[in-house]
Amino acid sequence: MTRVLIVDDEPQILRALRINLTARQYDVIVAADGTQALHAAAHEHPDLVVLDLGLPDVDGVEVIRKLRTWSPVPIIVVSGRAGSADKVDALDAGADDYVTKPFNMDELLARLRAVTRRLAEADVPATSRIGAYEVDLTAHTVNDTAGGDPVHLTRTEWLLLEALIRHPGALITQRQLLQQVWGPTYATETQYLRQYMAQLRRKLESDPARPRHLLTEPGMGYRFLP
């Protein structure tokens, strides 16, 4: 189920979008200002953000900029600002699409589906191998291909493992992982990474002391090698 964060200070719009999206099997989170939006994005890990620009505390463009410092989540702006300069500012800040109020619900739903399709097309395969284990990102399962018991991962372990698997071979910095998994206020808490990476290696690596798949780049970050 796709999780959508809706950010708007107009209660009637929040209500209308929540009802329509929930009816179409979206998991909906709402926020009435920029501060709530950033907190929800950090702690609820939405798959999409629908964002108004005219927020009471932080301008929506600034919310986009702050999100983009640590999250690649797709952002669709829904705003009463119809000027081309406003659209350019939002898109330059990192928005993926722009819908002008008043909007047609069917159009907005089509934009949501289009972004979801792009995500699926750009995604890595749903399954990946780590030694004897097959990791299924869609089903959230880790099965032993030799016939042993499935491996149970905590929610945090899943978030960390998925962040690495979705970028095979790439170096993911400590700061990027901390912000993506725990949120922007944890950007320097490297002990969390060490602890959870050690747990993942104990569960998935045949020799946790000499990992072959979940690798550390000292002083920089971590890398997943399939």
Coordinates of C-alpha atoms in Angstrom, one line a residue:
M1 CA 0.0 0.0 0.0
T2 CA 1.4 3.4 -1.0
R3 CA 1.8 5.8 1.9
V4 CA 1.0 9.4 1.0
L5 CA 1.7 12.5 3.2
I6 CA -0.7 15.3 2.5
V7 CA 0.4 18.8 3.7
D8 CA -2.1 21.6 3.6
D9 CA -3.4 24.2 6.1
E10 CA -7.0 24.1 4.8
P11 CA -8.9 21.5 6.8
Q12 CA -11.5 20.9 4.0
I13 CA -8.8 20.0 1.5
L14 CA -7.1 17.7 4.0
R15 CA -10.4 16.0 4.6
A16 CA -11.3 15.7 0.9
L17 CA -7.9 14.3 0.0
R18 CA -7.9 11.9 2.9
I19 CA -11.3 10.5 2.0
N20 CA -10.6 10.2 -1.7
L21 CA -7.1 8.6 -1.3
T22 CA -8.2 6.3 1.5
A23 CA -11.1 5.0 -0.7
R24 CA -8.5 4.2 -3.4
Q25 CA -6.3 2.1 -1.0
Y26 CA -3.7 4.7 -0.2
D27 CA -2.3 4.9 3.4
V28 CA -2.8 8.6 4.2
I29 CA -0.9 10.8 6.7
V30 CA -1.8 14.5 7.1
A31 CA 0.0 17.6 8.3
A32 CA -1.3 21.1 8.6
D33 CA 2.1 23.0 8.5
G34 CA 5.7 22.7 7.4
T35 CA 7.0 21.7 10.9
Q36 CA 4.5 18.8 11.1
A37 CA 5.3 17.8 7.5
L38 CA 9.0 17.5 8.1
H39 CA 8.4 15.5 11.3
A40 CA 6.0 13.2 9.6
A41 CA 8.3 12.7 6.6
A42 CA 11.2 11.7 9.0
H43 CA 9.2 9.4 11.2
E44 CA 6.4 7.9 8.9
H45 CA 8.5 7.4 5.8
P46 CA 5.9 8.2 3.1
D47 CA 6.2 7.0 -0.4
L48 CA 4.8 10.3 -1.8
V49 CA 4.2 13.8 -0.5
V50 CA 1.4 16.1 -1.7
L51 CA 2.4 19.6 -0.6
D52 CA 0.7 23.0 -0.5
L53 CA 3.1 26.0 -0.8
G54 CA 1.2 28.5 1.3
L55 CA 1.8 27.0 4.8
P56 CA 1.4 29.1 7.9
D57 CA 4.9 28.5 9.4
V58 CA 7.4 27.5 6.7
D59 CA 7.0 28.3 3.0
G60 CA 6.4 25.1 1.0
V61 CA 9.4 25.7 -1.2
E62 CA 11.6 25.8 1.9
V63 CA 9.9 22.5 3.1
I64 CA 10.9 21.0 -0.3
R65 CA 14.5 22.2 0.1
K66 CA 14.8 20.8 3.6
L67 CA 13.3 17.4 2.6
R68 CA 15.7 17.2 -0.3
T69 CA 18.7 17.5 2.0
W70 CA 18.0 13.9 3.2
S71 CA 15.1 12.3 1.4
P72 CA 14.4 11.4 -2.3
V73 CA 10.7 11.0 -1.7
P74 CA 8.6 12.2 -4.7
I75 CA 6.8 15.5 -4.1
I76 CA 3.7 16.7 -5.9
V77 CA 2.9 20.4 -5.2
V78 CA -0.8 21.3 -5.1
S79 CA -1.0 25.1 -4.8
G80 CA -3.0 28.2 -5.5
R81 CA 0.1 29.9 -6.8
A82 CA -0.4 29.8 -10.6
G83 CA 2.5 31.9 -11.7
S84 CA 5.3 30.3 -13.7
A85 CA 7.9 31.7 -11.3
D86 CA 6.3 29.8 -8.4
K87 CA 6.3 26.6 -10.4
V88 CA 9.9 27.0 -11.4
D89 CA 10.9 27.7 -7.8
A90 CA 9.2 24.6 -6.5
L91 CA 10.5 22.4 -9.3
D92 CA 14.0 23.7 -8.9
A93 CA 13.8 23.1 -5.2
G94 CA 13.1 19.4 -5.9
A95 CA 9.4 19.0 -6.6
D96 CA 8.5 16.3 -9.1
D97 CA 5.2 17.8 -10.3
Y98 CA 2.9 20.8 -9.8
V99 CA -0.9 21.0 -9.8
T100 CA -2.7 24.3 -9.5
K101 CA -5.7 24.8 -7.2
P102 CA -8.6 24.4 -7.7
F103 CA -7.8 21.0 -9.1
N104 CA -9.7 18.1 -10.5
M105 CA -9.5 15.1 -8.2
D106 CA -9.1 12.7 -11.2
E107 CA -6.2 14.8 -12.5
L108 CA -4.4 14.6 -9.2
L109 CA -5.0 10.9 -8.9
A110 CA -3.5 10.5 -12.4
R111 CA -0.4 12.5 -11.3
L112 CA -0.1 10.2 -8.3
R113 CA -0.3 7.1 -10.4
A114 CA 2.2 8.5 -12.9
V115 CA 4.8 9.2 -10.1
T116 CA 4.2 5.7 -8.7
R117 CA 4.8 4.1 -12.1
R118 CA 8.0 6.1 -12.5
L119 CA 9.2 4.8 -9.1
A120 CA 8.4 1.2 -10.1
E121 CA 10.2 1.5 -13.4
A122 CA 13.3 3.0 -11.7
D123 CA 13.2 0.5 -8.9
V124 CA 15.7 -2.3 -8.3
P125 CA 14.4 -5.9 -8.6
A126 CA 12.0 -6.9 -5.8
T127 CA 14.4 -9.7 -4.6
S128 CA 18.1 -9.7 -3.9
R129 CA 20.5 -12.3 -2.6
I130 CA 22.7 -12.0 0.4
G131 CA 24.7 -15.2 0.7
A132 CA 22.3 -18.1 1.3
Y133 CA 19.4 -15.7 1.9
E134 CA 16.9 -14.3 -0.6
V135 CA 15.6 -10.8 0.5
D136 CA 12.1 -9.9 -0.9
L137 CA 11.6 -6.1 -0.5
T138 CA 8.0 -6.3 -1.5
A139 CA 6.9 -9.1 0.8
H140 CA 9.4 -8.0 3.5
T141 CA 10.7 -11.6 3.9
V142 CA 14.2 -13.1 4.2
N143 CA 14.2 -16.8 3.3
D144 CA 17.0 -19.3 3.6
T145 CA 17.4 -20.8 0.1
A146 CA 19.0 -23.9 1.8
G147 CA 15.7 -24.6 3.5
G148 CA 16.3 -23.2 6.9
D149 CA 14.0 -21.0 8.9
P150 CA 13.1 -17.5 7.6
V151 CA 15.0 -14.6 9.2
H152 CA 13.0 -12.1 11.2
L153 CA 14.1 -8.4 10.9
T154 CA 12.9 -5.5 13.0
R155 CA 11.3 -2.5 11.3
T156 CA 14.5 -0.5 11.7
E157 CA 16.7 -3.3 10.3
W158 CA 14.4 -3.5 7.3
L159 CA 14.6 0.3 6.7
L160 CA 18.4 0.1 6.9
L161 CA 18.7 -3.0 4.7
E162 CA 16.3 -1.6 2.1
A163 CA 18.2 1.7 1.9
L164 CA 21.4 -0.3 1.0
I165 CA 19.8 -2.9 -1.3
R166 CA 18.1 -0.2 -3.4
H167 CA 21.5 1.2 -4.3
P168 CA 23.6 -1.9 -5.0
G169 CA 27.3 -1.2 -5.2
A170 CA 26.9 2.4 -4.2
L171 CA 28.5 4.0 -1.2
I172 CA 25.8 5.4 1.0
T173 CA 27.1 7.9 3.6
Q174 CA 26.5 7.6 7.3
R175 CA 24.6 10.9 7.2
Q176 CA 22.4 9.7 4.4
L177 CA 21.5 6.5 6.2
L178 CA 20.9 8.1 9.5
Q179 CA 18.6 10.8 8.0
Q180 CA 16.8 8.3 5.9
V181 CA 16.2 5.7 8.6
W182 CA 16.0 7.7 11.8
G183 CA 15.4 11.2 10.6
P184 CA 17.3 14.5 10.3
T185 CA 17.8 15.0 14.0
Y186 CA 20.0 11.8 14.1
A187 CA 22.5 12.9 11.5
T188 CA 25.5 12.4 13.9
E189 CA 24.4 9.4 15.8
T190 CA 26.7 7.0 14.2
Q191 CA 26.5 4.5 17.0
Y192 CA 23.0 3.6 15.8
L193 CA 24.5 2.5 12.4
R194 CA 27.2 0.4 14.0
Q195 CA 24.7 -1.3 16.3
Y196 CA 22.2 -2.2 13.6
M197 CA 24.7 -3.1 10.9
A198 CA 26.2 -5.5 13.4
Q199 CA 22.8 -7.0 14.0
L200 CA 22.1 -7.4 10.2
R201 CA 25.5 -9.1 9.7
R202 CA 24.9 -11.5 12.5
K203 CA 21.6 -12.5 10.9
L204 CA 22.6 -12.5 7.2
E205 CA 26.3 -12.9 6.7
S206 CA 27.9 -16.3 6.9
D207 CA 30.9 -14.8 8.7
P208 CA 29.8 -11.6 10.4
A209 CA 33.4 -10.7 11.3
R210 CA 34.3 -10.8 7.6
P211 CA 31.2 -9.6 5.7
R212 CA 31.0 -10.1 2.0
H213 CA 27.8 -8.2 1.3
L214 CA 27.2 -5.5 3.9
L215 CA 30.5 -3.6 3.8
T216 CA 31.8 -0.7 5.8
E217 CA 33.7 2.1 4.2
P218 CA 35.7 3.4 7.2
G219 CA 34.9 7.0 8.0
M220 CA 32.5 7.3 5.1
G221 CA 29.5 4.9 5.1
Y222 CA 28.3 1.5 4.0
R223 CA 27.9 -0.4 0.7
F224 CA 25.8 -3.4 -0.3
L225 CA 27.4 -5.9 -2.7
P226 CA 24.9 -8.5 -4.0

